[in-house]
Amino acid sequence: MKHTVLSGGVGAARYLKGAVEAFDPADVTAVVNVADDVTLHGLRVCPDLDTCTYTLAGAIDPQRGWGLVDESFKAMAALRRYGGLDWFSLGDQDLGTHLYRTQRLIEGATLTEVTSEICDAWGVRATLAPVSDDPIETRVTLRTGEEIGFQDYFVRLAHSVEISSVRFVGAEQARPSAVALEAIESAETLVIAPSNPAVSIQPVLAVGAIEAAVRARPPGGGPPAPPAPPRRSRNVAVSPIVGGKALKGPADRMLRELGEQATVVGVARRYQDLVATMVIDETDTESAGEIEKLGMRVIAVPTVMSEPGVAQALAETCHQAGAPR
Ligand code: FO1
């Protein structure tokens, strides 16, 4: 049995924690977004990979959802003294991860290799596969017309400015990582995690071979087969929008600013060609009919993973929904 999850940051990390409780962690692979990655102070920082690693290791700061628990920020305070770039808070222990990763990349290791080494060191038994070892960079165009980097928008400006579009520089040329591609092709179940569809999942799918592999998975799981078009791959997506709101972060506002509906139906529209089953929260049950009209099967269950046991049950539900029958 293999359970593969297209992943961004906090929402995906919580889902993965449930998946490794539900299944043998060796059977769980996350294909992780790298387009939020940034080089600061000469260090390569990979927020989504680190959020997944620290969460699976039980070491994430539960309040912030990023960085390590019991963290200190003395290096940042020292940096501030010199007027250095301090809007992106790198914790003292977290810095060790970025130092190690950067040195290994300089030595010629791939991001896949370094990530595997970091996971081993934290005792993480699930596989975290960067979607690509090549750089991909999310760029955000503001309503004003100015284009800035993702972390500039997300952290420096606290995502408080209106946006009009996003693009993923390098995605077209990026080669999929071998581990990611194999995990998608061989998975019994492929799940799109409850991550921001516009800036966490889209840059994963923007790697052409990754989207093609997701589409090429065998059909099933949806409504009865119509004569045409062919049934969709039996993939499953979990909505990160519950009751019209993002559980964490600005996904709802971003989707609206990008001209989409910030509802479970809007999320389903994004994924309608890729998945046969949408998993939505119970509170959105009334939207099931509209999603079914898109030709998808709907499963409504508790999806708010701050409650104990929810993430594990969610992973089990997704696995059953996406496994061959
Ligand atoms: N998010 C913030 O809102 N402020 C920060 O200072 C910040 C620092 C940070 C450091 C390391 C890391 O791995 C993540 C960090 N994040 C921070 C979170 C992160 O940049 C975003 O939440 C994601 O990129 C969006 O998925």
mmCIF file of C-alpha atoms and ligand atoms in Angstrom:
data_model
loop_
_atom_site.group_PDB
_atom_site.id
_atom_site.type_symbol
_atom_site.label_atom_id
_atom_site.label_comp_id
_atom_site.label_asym_id
_atom_site.label_seq_id
_atom_site.Cartn_x
_atom_site.Cartn_y
_atom_site.Cartn_z
ATOM 1 C CA MET A 1 0.000 0.000 0.000
ATOM 2 C CA LYS A 2 1.303 3.426 -0.866
ATOM 3 C CA HIS A 3 -0.276 6.766 0.068
ATOM 4 C CA THR A 4 1.089 9.814 -1.783
ATOM 5 C CA VAL A 5 0.145 13.367 -0.871
ATOM 6 C CA LEU A 6 0.661 16.547 -2.923
ATOM 7 C CA SER A 7 1.685 18.916 -0.149
ATOM 8 C CA GLY A 8 2.223 22.520 0.866
ATOM 9 C CA GLY A 9 2.845 23.742 4.431
ATOM 10 C CA VAL A 10 0.732 23.616 7.597
ATOM 11 C CA GLY A 11 -2.479 21.934 6.260
ATOM 12 C CA ALA A 12 -0.492 19.241 4.485
ATOM 13 C CA ALA A 13 1.785 18.700 7.489
ATOM 14 C CA ARG A 14 -1.214 18.097 9.767
ATOM 15 C CA TYR A 15 -2.723 15.706 7.215
ATOM 16 C CA LEU A 16 0.597 13.817 6.937
ATOM 17 C CA LYS A 17 0.766 13.459 10.722
ATOM 18 C CA GLY A 18 -2.619 11.734 10.524
ATOM 19 C CA ALA A 19 -1.432 9.569 7.627
ATOM 20 C CA VAL A 20 1.601 8.252 9.524
ATOM 21 C CA GLU A 21 -0.691 7.426 12.461
ATOM 22 C CA ALA A 22 -3.103 5.620 10.152
ATOM 23 C CA PHE A 23 -0.572 3.716 8.015
ATOM 24 C CA ASP A 24 2.989 2.449 8.114
ATOM 25 C CA PRO A 25 5.001 5.700 7.711
ATOM 26 C CA ALA A 26 7.214 3.894 5.190
ATOM 27 C CA ASP A 27 4.147 3.790 2.900
ATOM 28 C CA VAL A 28 3.540 7.564 3.057
ATOM 29 C CA THR A 29 5.215 9.978 0.610
ATOM 30 C CA ALA A 30 4.664 13.726 0.457
ATOM 31 C CA VAL A 31 5.435 15.477 -2.832
ATOM 32 C CA VAL A 32 6.260 18.886 -1.433
ATOM 33 C CA ASN A 33 6.061 22.404 -2.887
ATOM 34 C CA VAL A 34 9.426 24.149 -3.246
ATOM 35 C CA ALA A 35 8.253 27.400 -4.834
ATOM 36 C CA ASP A 36 8.101 29.188 -1.425
ATOM 37 C CA ASP A 37 11.819 28.474 -0.985
ATOM 38 C CA VAL A 38 14.038 31.488 -0.566
ATOM 39 C CA THR A 39 17.709 32.334 -0.108
ATOM 40 C CA LEU A 40 18.285 34.679 2.836
ATOM 41 C CA HIS A 41 21.665 35.616 4.354
ATOM 42 C CA GLY A 42 23.117 33.160 1.837
ATOM 43 C CA LEU A 43 21.090 30.305 3.357
ATOM 44 C CA ARG A 44 18.604 28.146 1.461
ATOM 45 C CA VAL A 45 15.323 28.103 3.397
ATOM 46 C CA CYS A 46 12.614 25.597 2.387
ATOM 47 C CA PRO A 47 9.549 26.469 4.493
ATOM 48 C CA ASP A 48 7.124 23.785 3.300
ATOM 49 C CA LEU A 49 9.673 20.956 3.537
ATOM 50 C CA ASP A 50 10.697 22.099 7.017
ATOM 51 C CA THR A 51 7.111 22.530 8.218
ATOM 52 C CA CYS A 52 6.357 18.956 7.120
ATOM 53 C CA THR A 53 9.579 17.590 8.669
ATOM 54 C CA TYR A 54 9.165 19.372 12.014
ATOM 55 C CA THR A 55 5.464 18.453 12.234
ATOM 56 C CA LEU A 56 6.139 14.766 11.550
ATOM 57 C CA ALA A 57 8.965 14.869 14.097
ATOM 58 C CA GLY A 58 6.580 16.356 16.698
ATOM 59 C CA ALA A 59 8.867 19.388 16.974
ATOM 60 C CA ILE A 60 6.813 22.098 15.231
ATOM 61 C CA ASP A 61 5.766 25.212 17.135
ATOM 62 C CA PRO A 62 2.030 24.489 17.460
ATOM 63 C CA GLN A 63 0.950 28.148 17.711
ATOM 64 C CA ARG A 64 2.851 29.533 14.735
ATOM 65 C CA GLY A 65 2.582 26.347 12.636
ATOM 66 C CA TRP A 66 6.138 26.947 11.334
ATOM 67 C CA GLY A 67 9.560 26.739 12.985
ATOM 68 C CA LEU A 68 10.536 24.744 16.044
ATOM 69 C CA VAL A 69 8.866 24.598 19.434
ATOM 70 C CA ASP A 70 10.799 26.216 22.336
ATOM 71 C CA GLU A 71 12.701 28.272 19.794
ATOM 72 C CA SER A 72 14.807 31.358 20.562
ATOM 73 C CA PHE A 73 15.642 34.178 18.163
ATOM 74 C CA LYS A 74 18.973 35.495 19.483
ATOM 75 C CA ALA A 75 20.679 35.374 16.080
ATOM 76 C CA MET A 76 17.867 37.556 14.670
ATOM 77 C CA ALA A 77 18.353 40.037 17.517
ATOM 78 C CA ALA A 78 22.073 40.172 16.712
ATOM 79 C CA LEU A 79 21.258 40.714 13.049
ATOM 80 C CA ARG A 80 18.897 43.571 13.943
ATOM 81 C CA ARG A 81 21.783 45.356 15.674
ATOM 82 C CA TYR A 82 23.507 45.639 12.273
ATOM 83 C CA GLY A 83 20.331 46.645 10.450
ATOM 84 C CA GLY A 84 20.270 43.253 8.674
ATOM 85 C CA LEU A 85 17.209 41.779 6.983
ATOM 86 C CA ASP A 86 15.025 40.753 9.908
ATOM 87 C CA TRP A 87 11.451 40.476 8.641
ATOM 88 C CA PHE A 88 11.807 36.708 8.094
ATOM 89 C CA SER A 89 12.348 35.194 11.539
ATOM 90 C CA LEU A 90 14.849 32.370 11.503
ATOM 91 C CA GLY A 91 15.033 30.698 14.904
ATOM 92 C CA ASP A 92 18.385 29.767 16.436
ATOM 93 C CA GLN A 93 17.795 26.000 16.153
ATOM 94 C CA ASP A 94 16.055 26.333 12.789
ATOM 95 C CA LEU A 95 19.175 28.095 11.502
ATOM 96 C CA GLY A 96 21.031 24.819 11.985
ATOM 97 C CA THR A 97 18.749 23.205 9.386
ATOM 98 C CA HIS A 98 19.392 25.987 6.864
ATOM 99 C CA LEU A 99 23.144 25.929 7.506
ATOM 100 C CA TYR A 100 23.264 22.170 6.977
ATOM 101 C CA ARG A 101 21.066 22.250 3.859
ATOM 102 C CA THR A 102 23.006 25.097 2.286
ATOM 103 C CA GLN A 103 26.384 23.476 2.871
ATOM 104 C CA ARG A 104 25.203 20.139 1.449
ATOM 105 C CA LEU A 105 23.763 21.858 -1.643
ATOM 106 C CA ILE A 106 27.085 23.683 -2.117
ATOM 107 C CA GLU A 107 28.833 20.312 -1.875
ATOM 108 C CA GLY A 108 26.671 19.107 -4.770
ATOM 109 C CA ALA A 109 23.945 17.136 -2.989
ATOM 110 C CA THR A 110 20.466 17.386 -4.494
ATOM 111 C CA LEU A 111 17.565 18.844 -2.494
ATOM 112 C CA THR A 112 16.058 15.324 -2.506
ATOM 113 C CA GLU A 113 19.210 13.928 -0.866
ATOM 114 C CA VAL A 114 19.519 16.710 1.719
ATOM 115 C CA THR A 115 15.825 16.437 2.602
ATOM 116 C CA SER A 116 16.222 12.715 3.145
ATOM 117 C CA GLU A 117 19.233 13.333 5.415
ATOM 118 C CA ILE A 118 17.317 15.958 7.425
ATOM 119 C CA CYS A 119 14.316 13.617 7.774
ATOM 120 C CA ASP A 120 16.560 10.759 8.946
ATOM 121 C CA ALA A 121 18.137 13.023 11.553
ATOM 122 C CA TRP A 122 14.674 13.908 12.909
ATOM 123 C CA GLY A 123 13.518 10.267 12.877
ATOM 124 C CA VAL A 124 10.888 10.992 10.207
ATOM 125 C CA ARG A 125 10.074 7.694 8.489
ATOM 126 C CA ALA A 126 7.683 9.015 5.866
ATOM 127 C CA THR A 127 9.344 10.156 2.629
ATOM 128 C CA LEU A 128 9.360 13.889 1.898
ATOM 129 C CA ALA A 129 10.097 14.379 -1.805
ATOM 130 C CA PRO A 130 10.680 17.905 -3.096
ATOM 131 C CA VAL A 131 8.586 18.154 -6.265
ATOM 132 C CA SER A 132 11.788 19.076 -8.105
ATOM 133 C CA ASP A 133 15.497 19.467 -7.387
ATOM 134 C CA ASP A 134 15.474 22.449 -9.759
ATOM 135 C CA PRO A 135 14.557 25.904 -8.434
ATOM 136 C CA ILE A 136 10.968 27.115 -8.837
ATOM 137 C CA GLU A 137 9.999 30.546 -7.544
ATOM 138 C CA THR A 138 6.508 31.866 -6.885
ATOM 139 C CA ARG A 139 6.194 35.528 -7.954
ATOM 140 C CA VAL A 140 3.145 37.540 -6.918
ATOM 141 C CA THR A 141 1.752 40.483 -8.893
ATOM 142 C CA LEU A 142 0.074 43.051 -6.652
ATOM 143 C CA ARG A 143 -3.010 45.074 -7.698
ATOM 144 C CA THR A 144 -0.619 48.006 -8.116
ATOM 145 C CA GLY A 145 1.129 46.076 -10.924
ATOM 146 C CA GLU A 146 4.329 45.526 -8.950
ATOM 147 C CA GLU A 147 5.693 41.951 -8.953
ATOM 148 C CA ILE A 148 7.410 40.658 -5.811
ATOM 149 C CA GLY A 149 8.707 37.377 -4.384
ATOM 150 C CA PHE A 150 6.363 35.087 -2.469
ATOM 151 C CA GLN A 151 7.931 35.552 0.981
ATOM 152 C CA ASP A 152 8.045 39.320 0.413
ATOM 153 C CA TYR A 153 4.293 39.187 -0.075
ATOM 154 C CA PHE A 154 3.520 36.557 2.537
ATOM 155 C CA VAL A 155 5.794 37.510 5.428
ATOM 156 C CA ARG A 156 7.216 41.018 4.841
ATOM 157 C CA LEU A 157 3.843 42.447 3.765
ATOM 158 C CA ALA A 158 1.904 39.957 5.951
ATOM 159 C CA HIS A 159 -0.235 39.135 2.848
ATOM 160 C CA SER A 160 -2.149 42.337 3.584
ATOM 161 C CA VAL A 161 -2.031 43.727 0.026
ATOM 162 C CA GLU A 162 -4.347 42.814 -2.827
ATOM 163 C CA ILE A 163 -2.929 40.548 -5.523
ATOM 164 C CA SER A 164 -3.942 40.057 -9.153
ATOM 165 C CA SER A 165 -1.911 37.033 -10.294
ATOM 166 C CA VAL A 166 0.792 34.526 -9.402
ATOM 167 C CA ARG A 167 3.336 32.744 -11.577
ATOM 168 C CA PHE A 168 5.902 30.045 -10.954
ATOM 169 C CA VAL A 169 9.226 30.970 -12.480
ATOM 170 C CA GLY A 170 11.235 27.913 -13.518
ATOM 171 C CA ALA A 171 8.316 25.460 -13.274
ATOM 172 C CA GLU A 172 8.179 24.840 -17.018
ATOM 173 C CA GLN A 173 11.841 23.857 -17.230
ATOM 174 C CA ALA A 174 11.927 22.094 -13.842
ATOM 175 C CA ARG A 175 12.381 18.337 -14.006
ATOM 176 C CA PRO A 176 10.317 16.340 -11.538
ATOM 177 C CA SER A 177 12.324 14.672 -8.805
ATOM 178 C CA ALA A 178 12.584 10.945 -9.438
ATOM 179 C CA VAL A 179 11.208 10.125 -5.982
ATOM 180 C CA ALA A 180 8.172 12.387 -6.505
ATOM 181 C CA LEU A 181 7.364 10.966 -9.908
ATOM 182 C CA GLU A 182 7.714 7.361 -8.772
ATOM 183 C CA ALA A 183 5.543 8.042 -5.702
ATOM 184 C CA ILE A 184 2.746 9.471 -7.868
ATOM 185 C CA GLU A 185 2.924 6.678 -10.422
ATOM 186 C CA SER A 186 3.034 3.817 -7.921
ATOM 187 C CA ALA A 187 0.643 5.136 -5.252
ATOM 188 C CA GLU A 188 -2.418 3.152 -4.390
ATOM 189 C CA THR A 189 -4.019 6.454 -3.360
ATOM 190 C CA LEU A 190 -3.026 9.962 -4.401
ATOM 191 C CA VAL A 191 -4.378 12.787 -2.253
ATOM 192 C CA ILE A 192 -4.206 16.543 -2.798
ATOM 193 C CA ALA A 193 -3.694 17.858 0.742
ATOM 194 C CA PRO A 194 -5.793 20.663 2.246
ATOM 195 C CA SER A 195 -3.167 23.246 1.253
ATOM 196 C CA ASN A 196 -3.573 26.617 -0.463
ATOM 197 C CA PRO A 197 -4.650 25.635 -4.017
ATOM 198 C CA ALA A 198 -3.202 28.783 -5.614
ATOM 199 C CA VAL A 199 0.292 28.941 -4.116
ATOM 200 C CA SER A 200 0.981 25.535 -2.540
ATOM 201 C CA ILE A 201 -0.615 22.955 -4.872
ATOM 202 C CA GLN A 202 -0.532 24.904 -8.151
ATOM 203 C CA PRO A 203 3.285 25.208 -8.188
ATOM 204 C CA VAL A 204 3.545 21.435 -7.644
ATOM 205 C CA LEU A 205 1.221 20.798 -10.600
ATOM 206 C CA ALA A 206 3.031 23.458 -12.645
ATOM 207 C CA VAL A 207 5.854 20.954 -13.126
ATOM 208 C CA GLY A 208 4.475 19.477 -16.355
ATOM 209 C CA ALA A 209 5.544 15.877 -15.778
ATOM 210 C CA ILE A 210 4.011 15.937 -12.292
ATOM 211 C CA GLU A 211 0.601 17.080 -13.528
ATOM 212 C CA ALA A 212 0.775 14.554 -16.385
ATOM 213 C CA ALA A 213 1.549 11.749 -13.913
ATOM 214 C CA VAL A 214 -1.342 12.804 -11.655
ATOM 215 C CA ARG A 215 -3.721 12.803 -14.656
ATOM 216 C CA ALA A 216 -2.393 9.484 -15.969
ATOM 217 C CA ARG A 217 -3.309 7.563 -12.828
ATOM 218 C CA PRO A 218 -6.029 4.961 -13.353
ATOM 219 C CA PRO A 219 -9.653 6.082 -13.230
ATOM 220 C CA GLY A 220 -12.296 5.126 -10.712
ATOM 221 C CA GLY A 221 -13.941 6.354 -7.561
ATOM 222 C CA GLY A 222 -16.194 8.912 -9.200
ATOM 223 C CA PRO A 223 -19.806 8.711 -10.290
ATOM 224 C CA PRO A 224 -20.929 5.989 -12.735
ATOM 225 C CA ALA A 225 -18.918 6.115 -15.945
ATOM 226 C CA PRO A 226 -20.591 8.199 -18.652
ATOM 227 C CA PRO A 227 -19.897 7.099 -22.234
ATOM 228 C CA ALA A 228 -17.661 10.189 -22.664
ATOM 229 C CA PRO A 229 -15.532 11.927 -21.507
ATOM 230 C CA PRO A 230 -13.427 9.224 -19.825
ATOM 231 C CA ARG A 231 -13.638 8.942 -16.068
ATOM 232 C CA ARG A 232 -11.126 10.871 -14.028
ATOM 233 C CA SER A 233 -8.202 9.389 -12.155
ATOM 234 C CA ARG A 234 -9.334 7.998 -8.826
ATOM 235 C CA ASN A 235 -7.382 10.731 -7.007
ATOM 236 C CA VAL A 236 -8.810 12.467 -3.944
ATOM 237 C CA ALA A 237 -8.607 16.138 -2.885
ATOM 238 C CA VAL A 238 -9.316 17.577 0.564
ATOM 239 C CA SER A 239 -10.706 21.118 0.633
ATOM 240 C CA PRO A 240 -8.637 23.619 2.659
ATOM 241 C CA ILE A 241 -11.697 25.892 2.697
ATOM 242 C CA VAL A 242 -14.304 25.195 5.383
ATOM 243 C CA GLY A 243 -17.479 27.252 5.552
ATOM 244 C CA GLY A 244 -16.037 29.779 3.076
ATOM 245 C CA LYS A 245 -12.908 30.373 5.160
ATOM 246 C CA ALA A 246 -9.344 29.086 5.079
ATOM 247 C CA LEU A 247 -8.521 27.189 8.260
ATOM 248 C CA LYS A 248 -5.087 28.864 8.351
ATOM 249 C CA GLY A 249 -3.539 31.587 6.229
ATOM 250 C CA PRO A 250 -4.991 33.744 3.477
ATOM 251 C CA ALA A 251 -6.108 31.073 0.944
ATOM 252 C CA ASP A 252 -9.720 32.339 0.966
ATOM 253 C CA ARG A 253 -8.776 35.962 0.284
ATOM 254 C CA MET A 254 -6.153 34.988 -2.287
ATOM 255 C CA LEU A 255 -8.639 32.845 -4.229
ATOM 256 C CA ARG A 256 -11.148 35.736 -4.286
ATOM 257 C CA GLU A 257 -8.478 38.205 -5.409
ATOM 258 C CA LEU A 258 -7.516 35.777 -8.191
ATOM 259 C CA GLY A 259 -11.148 35.813 -9.359
ATOM 260 C CA GLU A 260 -12.196 32.434 -7.967
ATOM 261 C CA GLN A 261 -14.830 31.337 -5.492
ATOM 262 C CA ALA A 262 -13.411 30.848 -1.972
ATOM 263 C CA THR A 263 -15.710 27.913 -1.258
ATOM 264 C CA VAL A 264 -15.529 24.136 -1.476
ATOM 265 C CA VAL A 265 -17.134 24.472 -4.924
ATOM 266 C CA GLY A 266 -14.358 26.848 -6.043
ATOM 267 C CA VAL A 267 -11.739 24.350 -4.842
ATOM 268 C CA ALA A 268 -13.572 21.498 -6.588
ATOM 269 C CA ARG A 269 -13.579 23.485 -9.865
ATOM 270 C CA ARG A 270 -9.786 23.818 -9.641
ATOM 271 C CA TYR A 271 -9.330 20.086 -9.212
ATOM 272 C CA GLN A 272 -12.197 18.753 -11.344
ATOM 273 C CA ASP A 273 -9.986 17.375 -14.118
ATOM 274 C CA LEU A 274 -7.548 15.763 -11.695
ATOM 275 C CA VAL A 275 -9.570 14.005 -9.005
ATOM 276 C CA ALA A 276 -12.666 11.833 -8.812
ATOM 277 C CA THR A 277 -13.447 12.495 -5.143
ATOM 278 C CA MET A 278 -13.657 15.749 -3.161
ATOM 279 C CA VAL A 279 -13.491 15.434 0.605
ATOM 280 C CA ILE A 280 -15.208 18.409 2.268
ATOM 281 C CA ASP A 281 -16.000 19.312 5.840
ATOM 282 C CA GLU A 282 -19.359 18.285 7.269
ATOM 283 C CA THR A 283 -20.301 21.950 7.649
ATOM 284 C CA ASP A 284 -20.248 22.265 3.835
ATOM 285 C CA THR A 285 -22.567 19.297 3.183
ATOM 286 C CA GLU A 286 -25.109 21.596 1.507
ATOM 287 C CA SER A 287 -22.566 22.252 -1.315
ATOM 288 C CA ALA A 288 -22.263 18.523 -2.146
ATOM 289 C CA GLY A 289 -24.894 18.667 -4.893
ATOM 290 C CA GLU A 290 -23.125 21.455 -6.741
ATOM 291 C CA ILE A 291 -19.795 19.568 -6.635
ATOM 292 C CA GLU A 292 -21.492 16.373 -7.831
ATOM 293 C CA LYS A 293 -22.744 18.341 -10.859
ATOM 294 C CA LEU A 294 -19.058 18.768 -11.780
ATOM 295 C CA GLY A 295 -18.908 14.962 -12.032
ATOM 296 C CA MET A 296 -17.113 14.378 -8.739
ATOM 297 C CA ARG A 297 -18.021 12.157 -5.830
ATOM 298 C CA VAL A 298 -18.289 14.020 -2.504
ATOM 299 C CA ILE A 299 -17.457 12.758 0.967
ATOM 300 C CA ALA A 300 -18.337 15.062 3.886
ATOM 301 C CA VAL A 301 -16.462 14.307 7.129
ATOM 302 C CA PRO A 302 -14.791 16.346 9.910
ATOM 303 C CA THR A 303 -11.669 17.935 8.383
ATOM 304 C CA VAL A 304 -10.608 20.457 11.049
ATOM 305 C CA MET A 305 -7.383 18.801 12.144
ATOM 306 C CA SER A 306 -6.830 20.762 15.360
ATOM 307 C CA GLU A 307 -9.224 18.254 16.978
ATOM 308 C CA PRO A 308 -7.560 14.989 18.135
ATOM 309 C CA GLY A 309 -8.049 11.972 15.900
ATOM 310 C CA VAL A 310 -9.449 13.976 12.972
ATOM 311 C CA ALA A 311 -6.302 13.882 10.824
ATOM 312 C CA GLN A 312 -5.908 10.111 11.194
ATOM 313 C CA ALA A 313 -9.581 9.463 10.384
ATOM 314 C CA LEU A 314 -9.332 11.858 7.431
ATOM 315 C CA ALA A 315 -6.321 10.012 6.023
ATOM 316 C CA GLU A 316 -8.171 6.689 6.403
ATOM 317 C CA THR A 317 -11.244 8.112 4.624
ATOM 318 C CA CYS A 318 -9.103 9.488 1.786
ATOM 319 C CA HIS A 319 -7.250 6.215 1.404
ATOM 320 C CA GLN A 320 -10.451 4.190 1.127
ATOM 321 C CA ALA A 321 -11.895 6.714 -1.333
ATOM 322 C CA GLY A 322 -8.838 6.628 -3.578
ATOM 323 C CA ALA A 323 -7.796 2.990 -3.453
ATOM 324 C CA PRO A 324 -8.723 0.660 -6.306
ATOM 325 C CA ARG A 325 -11.854 -1.377 -5.689
HETATM 326 N N1 FO1 B 1 6.045 32.970 8.467
HETATM 327 C C1 FO1 B 1 5.775 34.185 8.966
HETATM 328 O O1 FO1 B 1 4.632 34.638 8.911
HETATM 329 N N2 FO1 B 1 6.794 34.959 9.511
HETATM 330 C C2 FO1 B 1 8.061 34.500 9.597
HETATM 331 O O2 FO1 B 1 8.934 35.218 10.082
HETATM 332 C C3 FO1 B 1 8.338 33.180 9.110
HETATM 333 C C4 FO1 B 1 9.599 32.616 9.214
HETATM 334 C C5 FO1 B 1 9.808 31.290 8.793
HETATM 335 C C6 FO1 B 1 11.057 30.692 8.960
HETATM 336 C C7 FO1 B 1 11.259 29.391 8.549
HETATM 337 C C8 FO1 B 1 10.218 28.677 7.958
HETATM 338 O O3 FO1 B 1 10.415 27.420 7.562
HETATM 339 C C9 FO1 B 1 8.976 29.254 7.795
HETATM 340 C C10 FO1 B 1 8.750 30.570 8.204
HETATM 341 N N3 FO1 B 1 7.501 31.174 8.054
HETATM 342 C C11 FO1 B 1 7.284 32.448 8.528
HETATM 343 C C12 FO1 B 1 6.400 30.475 7.424
HETATM 344 C C13 FO1 B 1 6.392 30.462 5.927
HETATM 345 O O4 FO1 B 1 7.239 31.293 5.269
HETATM 346 C C14 FO1 B 1 5.017 30.524 5.273
HETATM 347 O O5 FO1 B 1 4.000 30.162 6.150
HETATM 348 C C15 FO1 B 1 4.967 29.570 4.121
HETATM 349 O O6 FO1 B 1 5.940 29.801 3.149
HETATM 350 C C16 FO1 B 1 3.579 29.523 3.472
HETATM 351 O O7 FO1 B 1 3.339 28.173 3.270
#
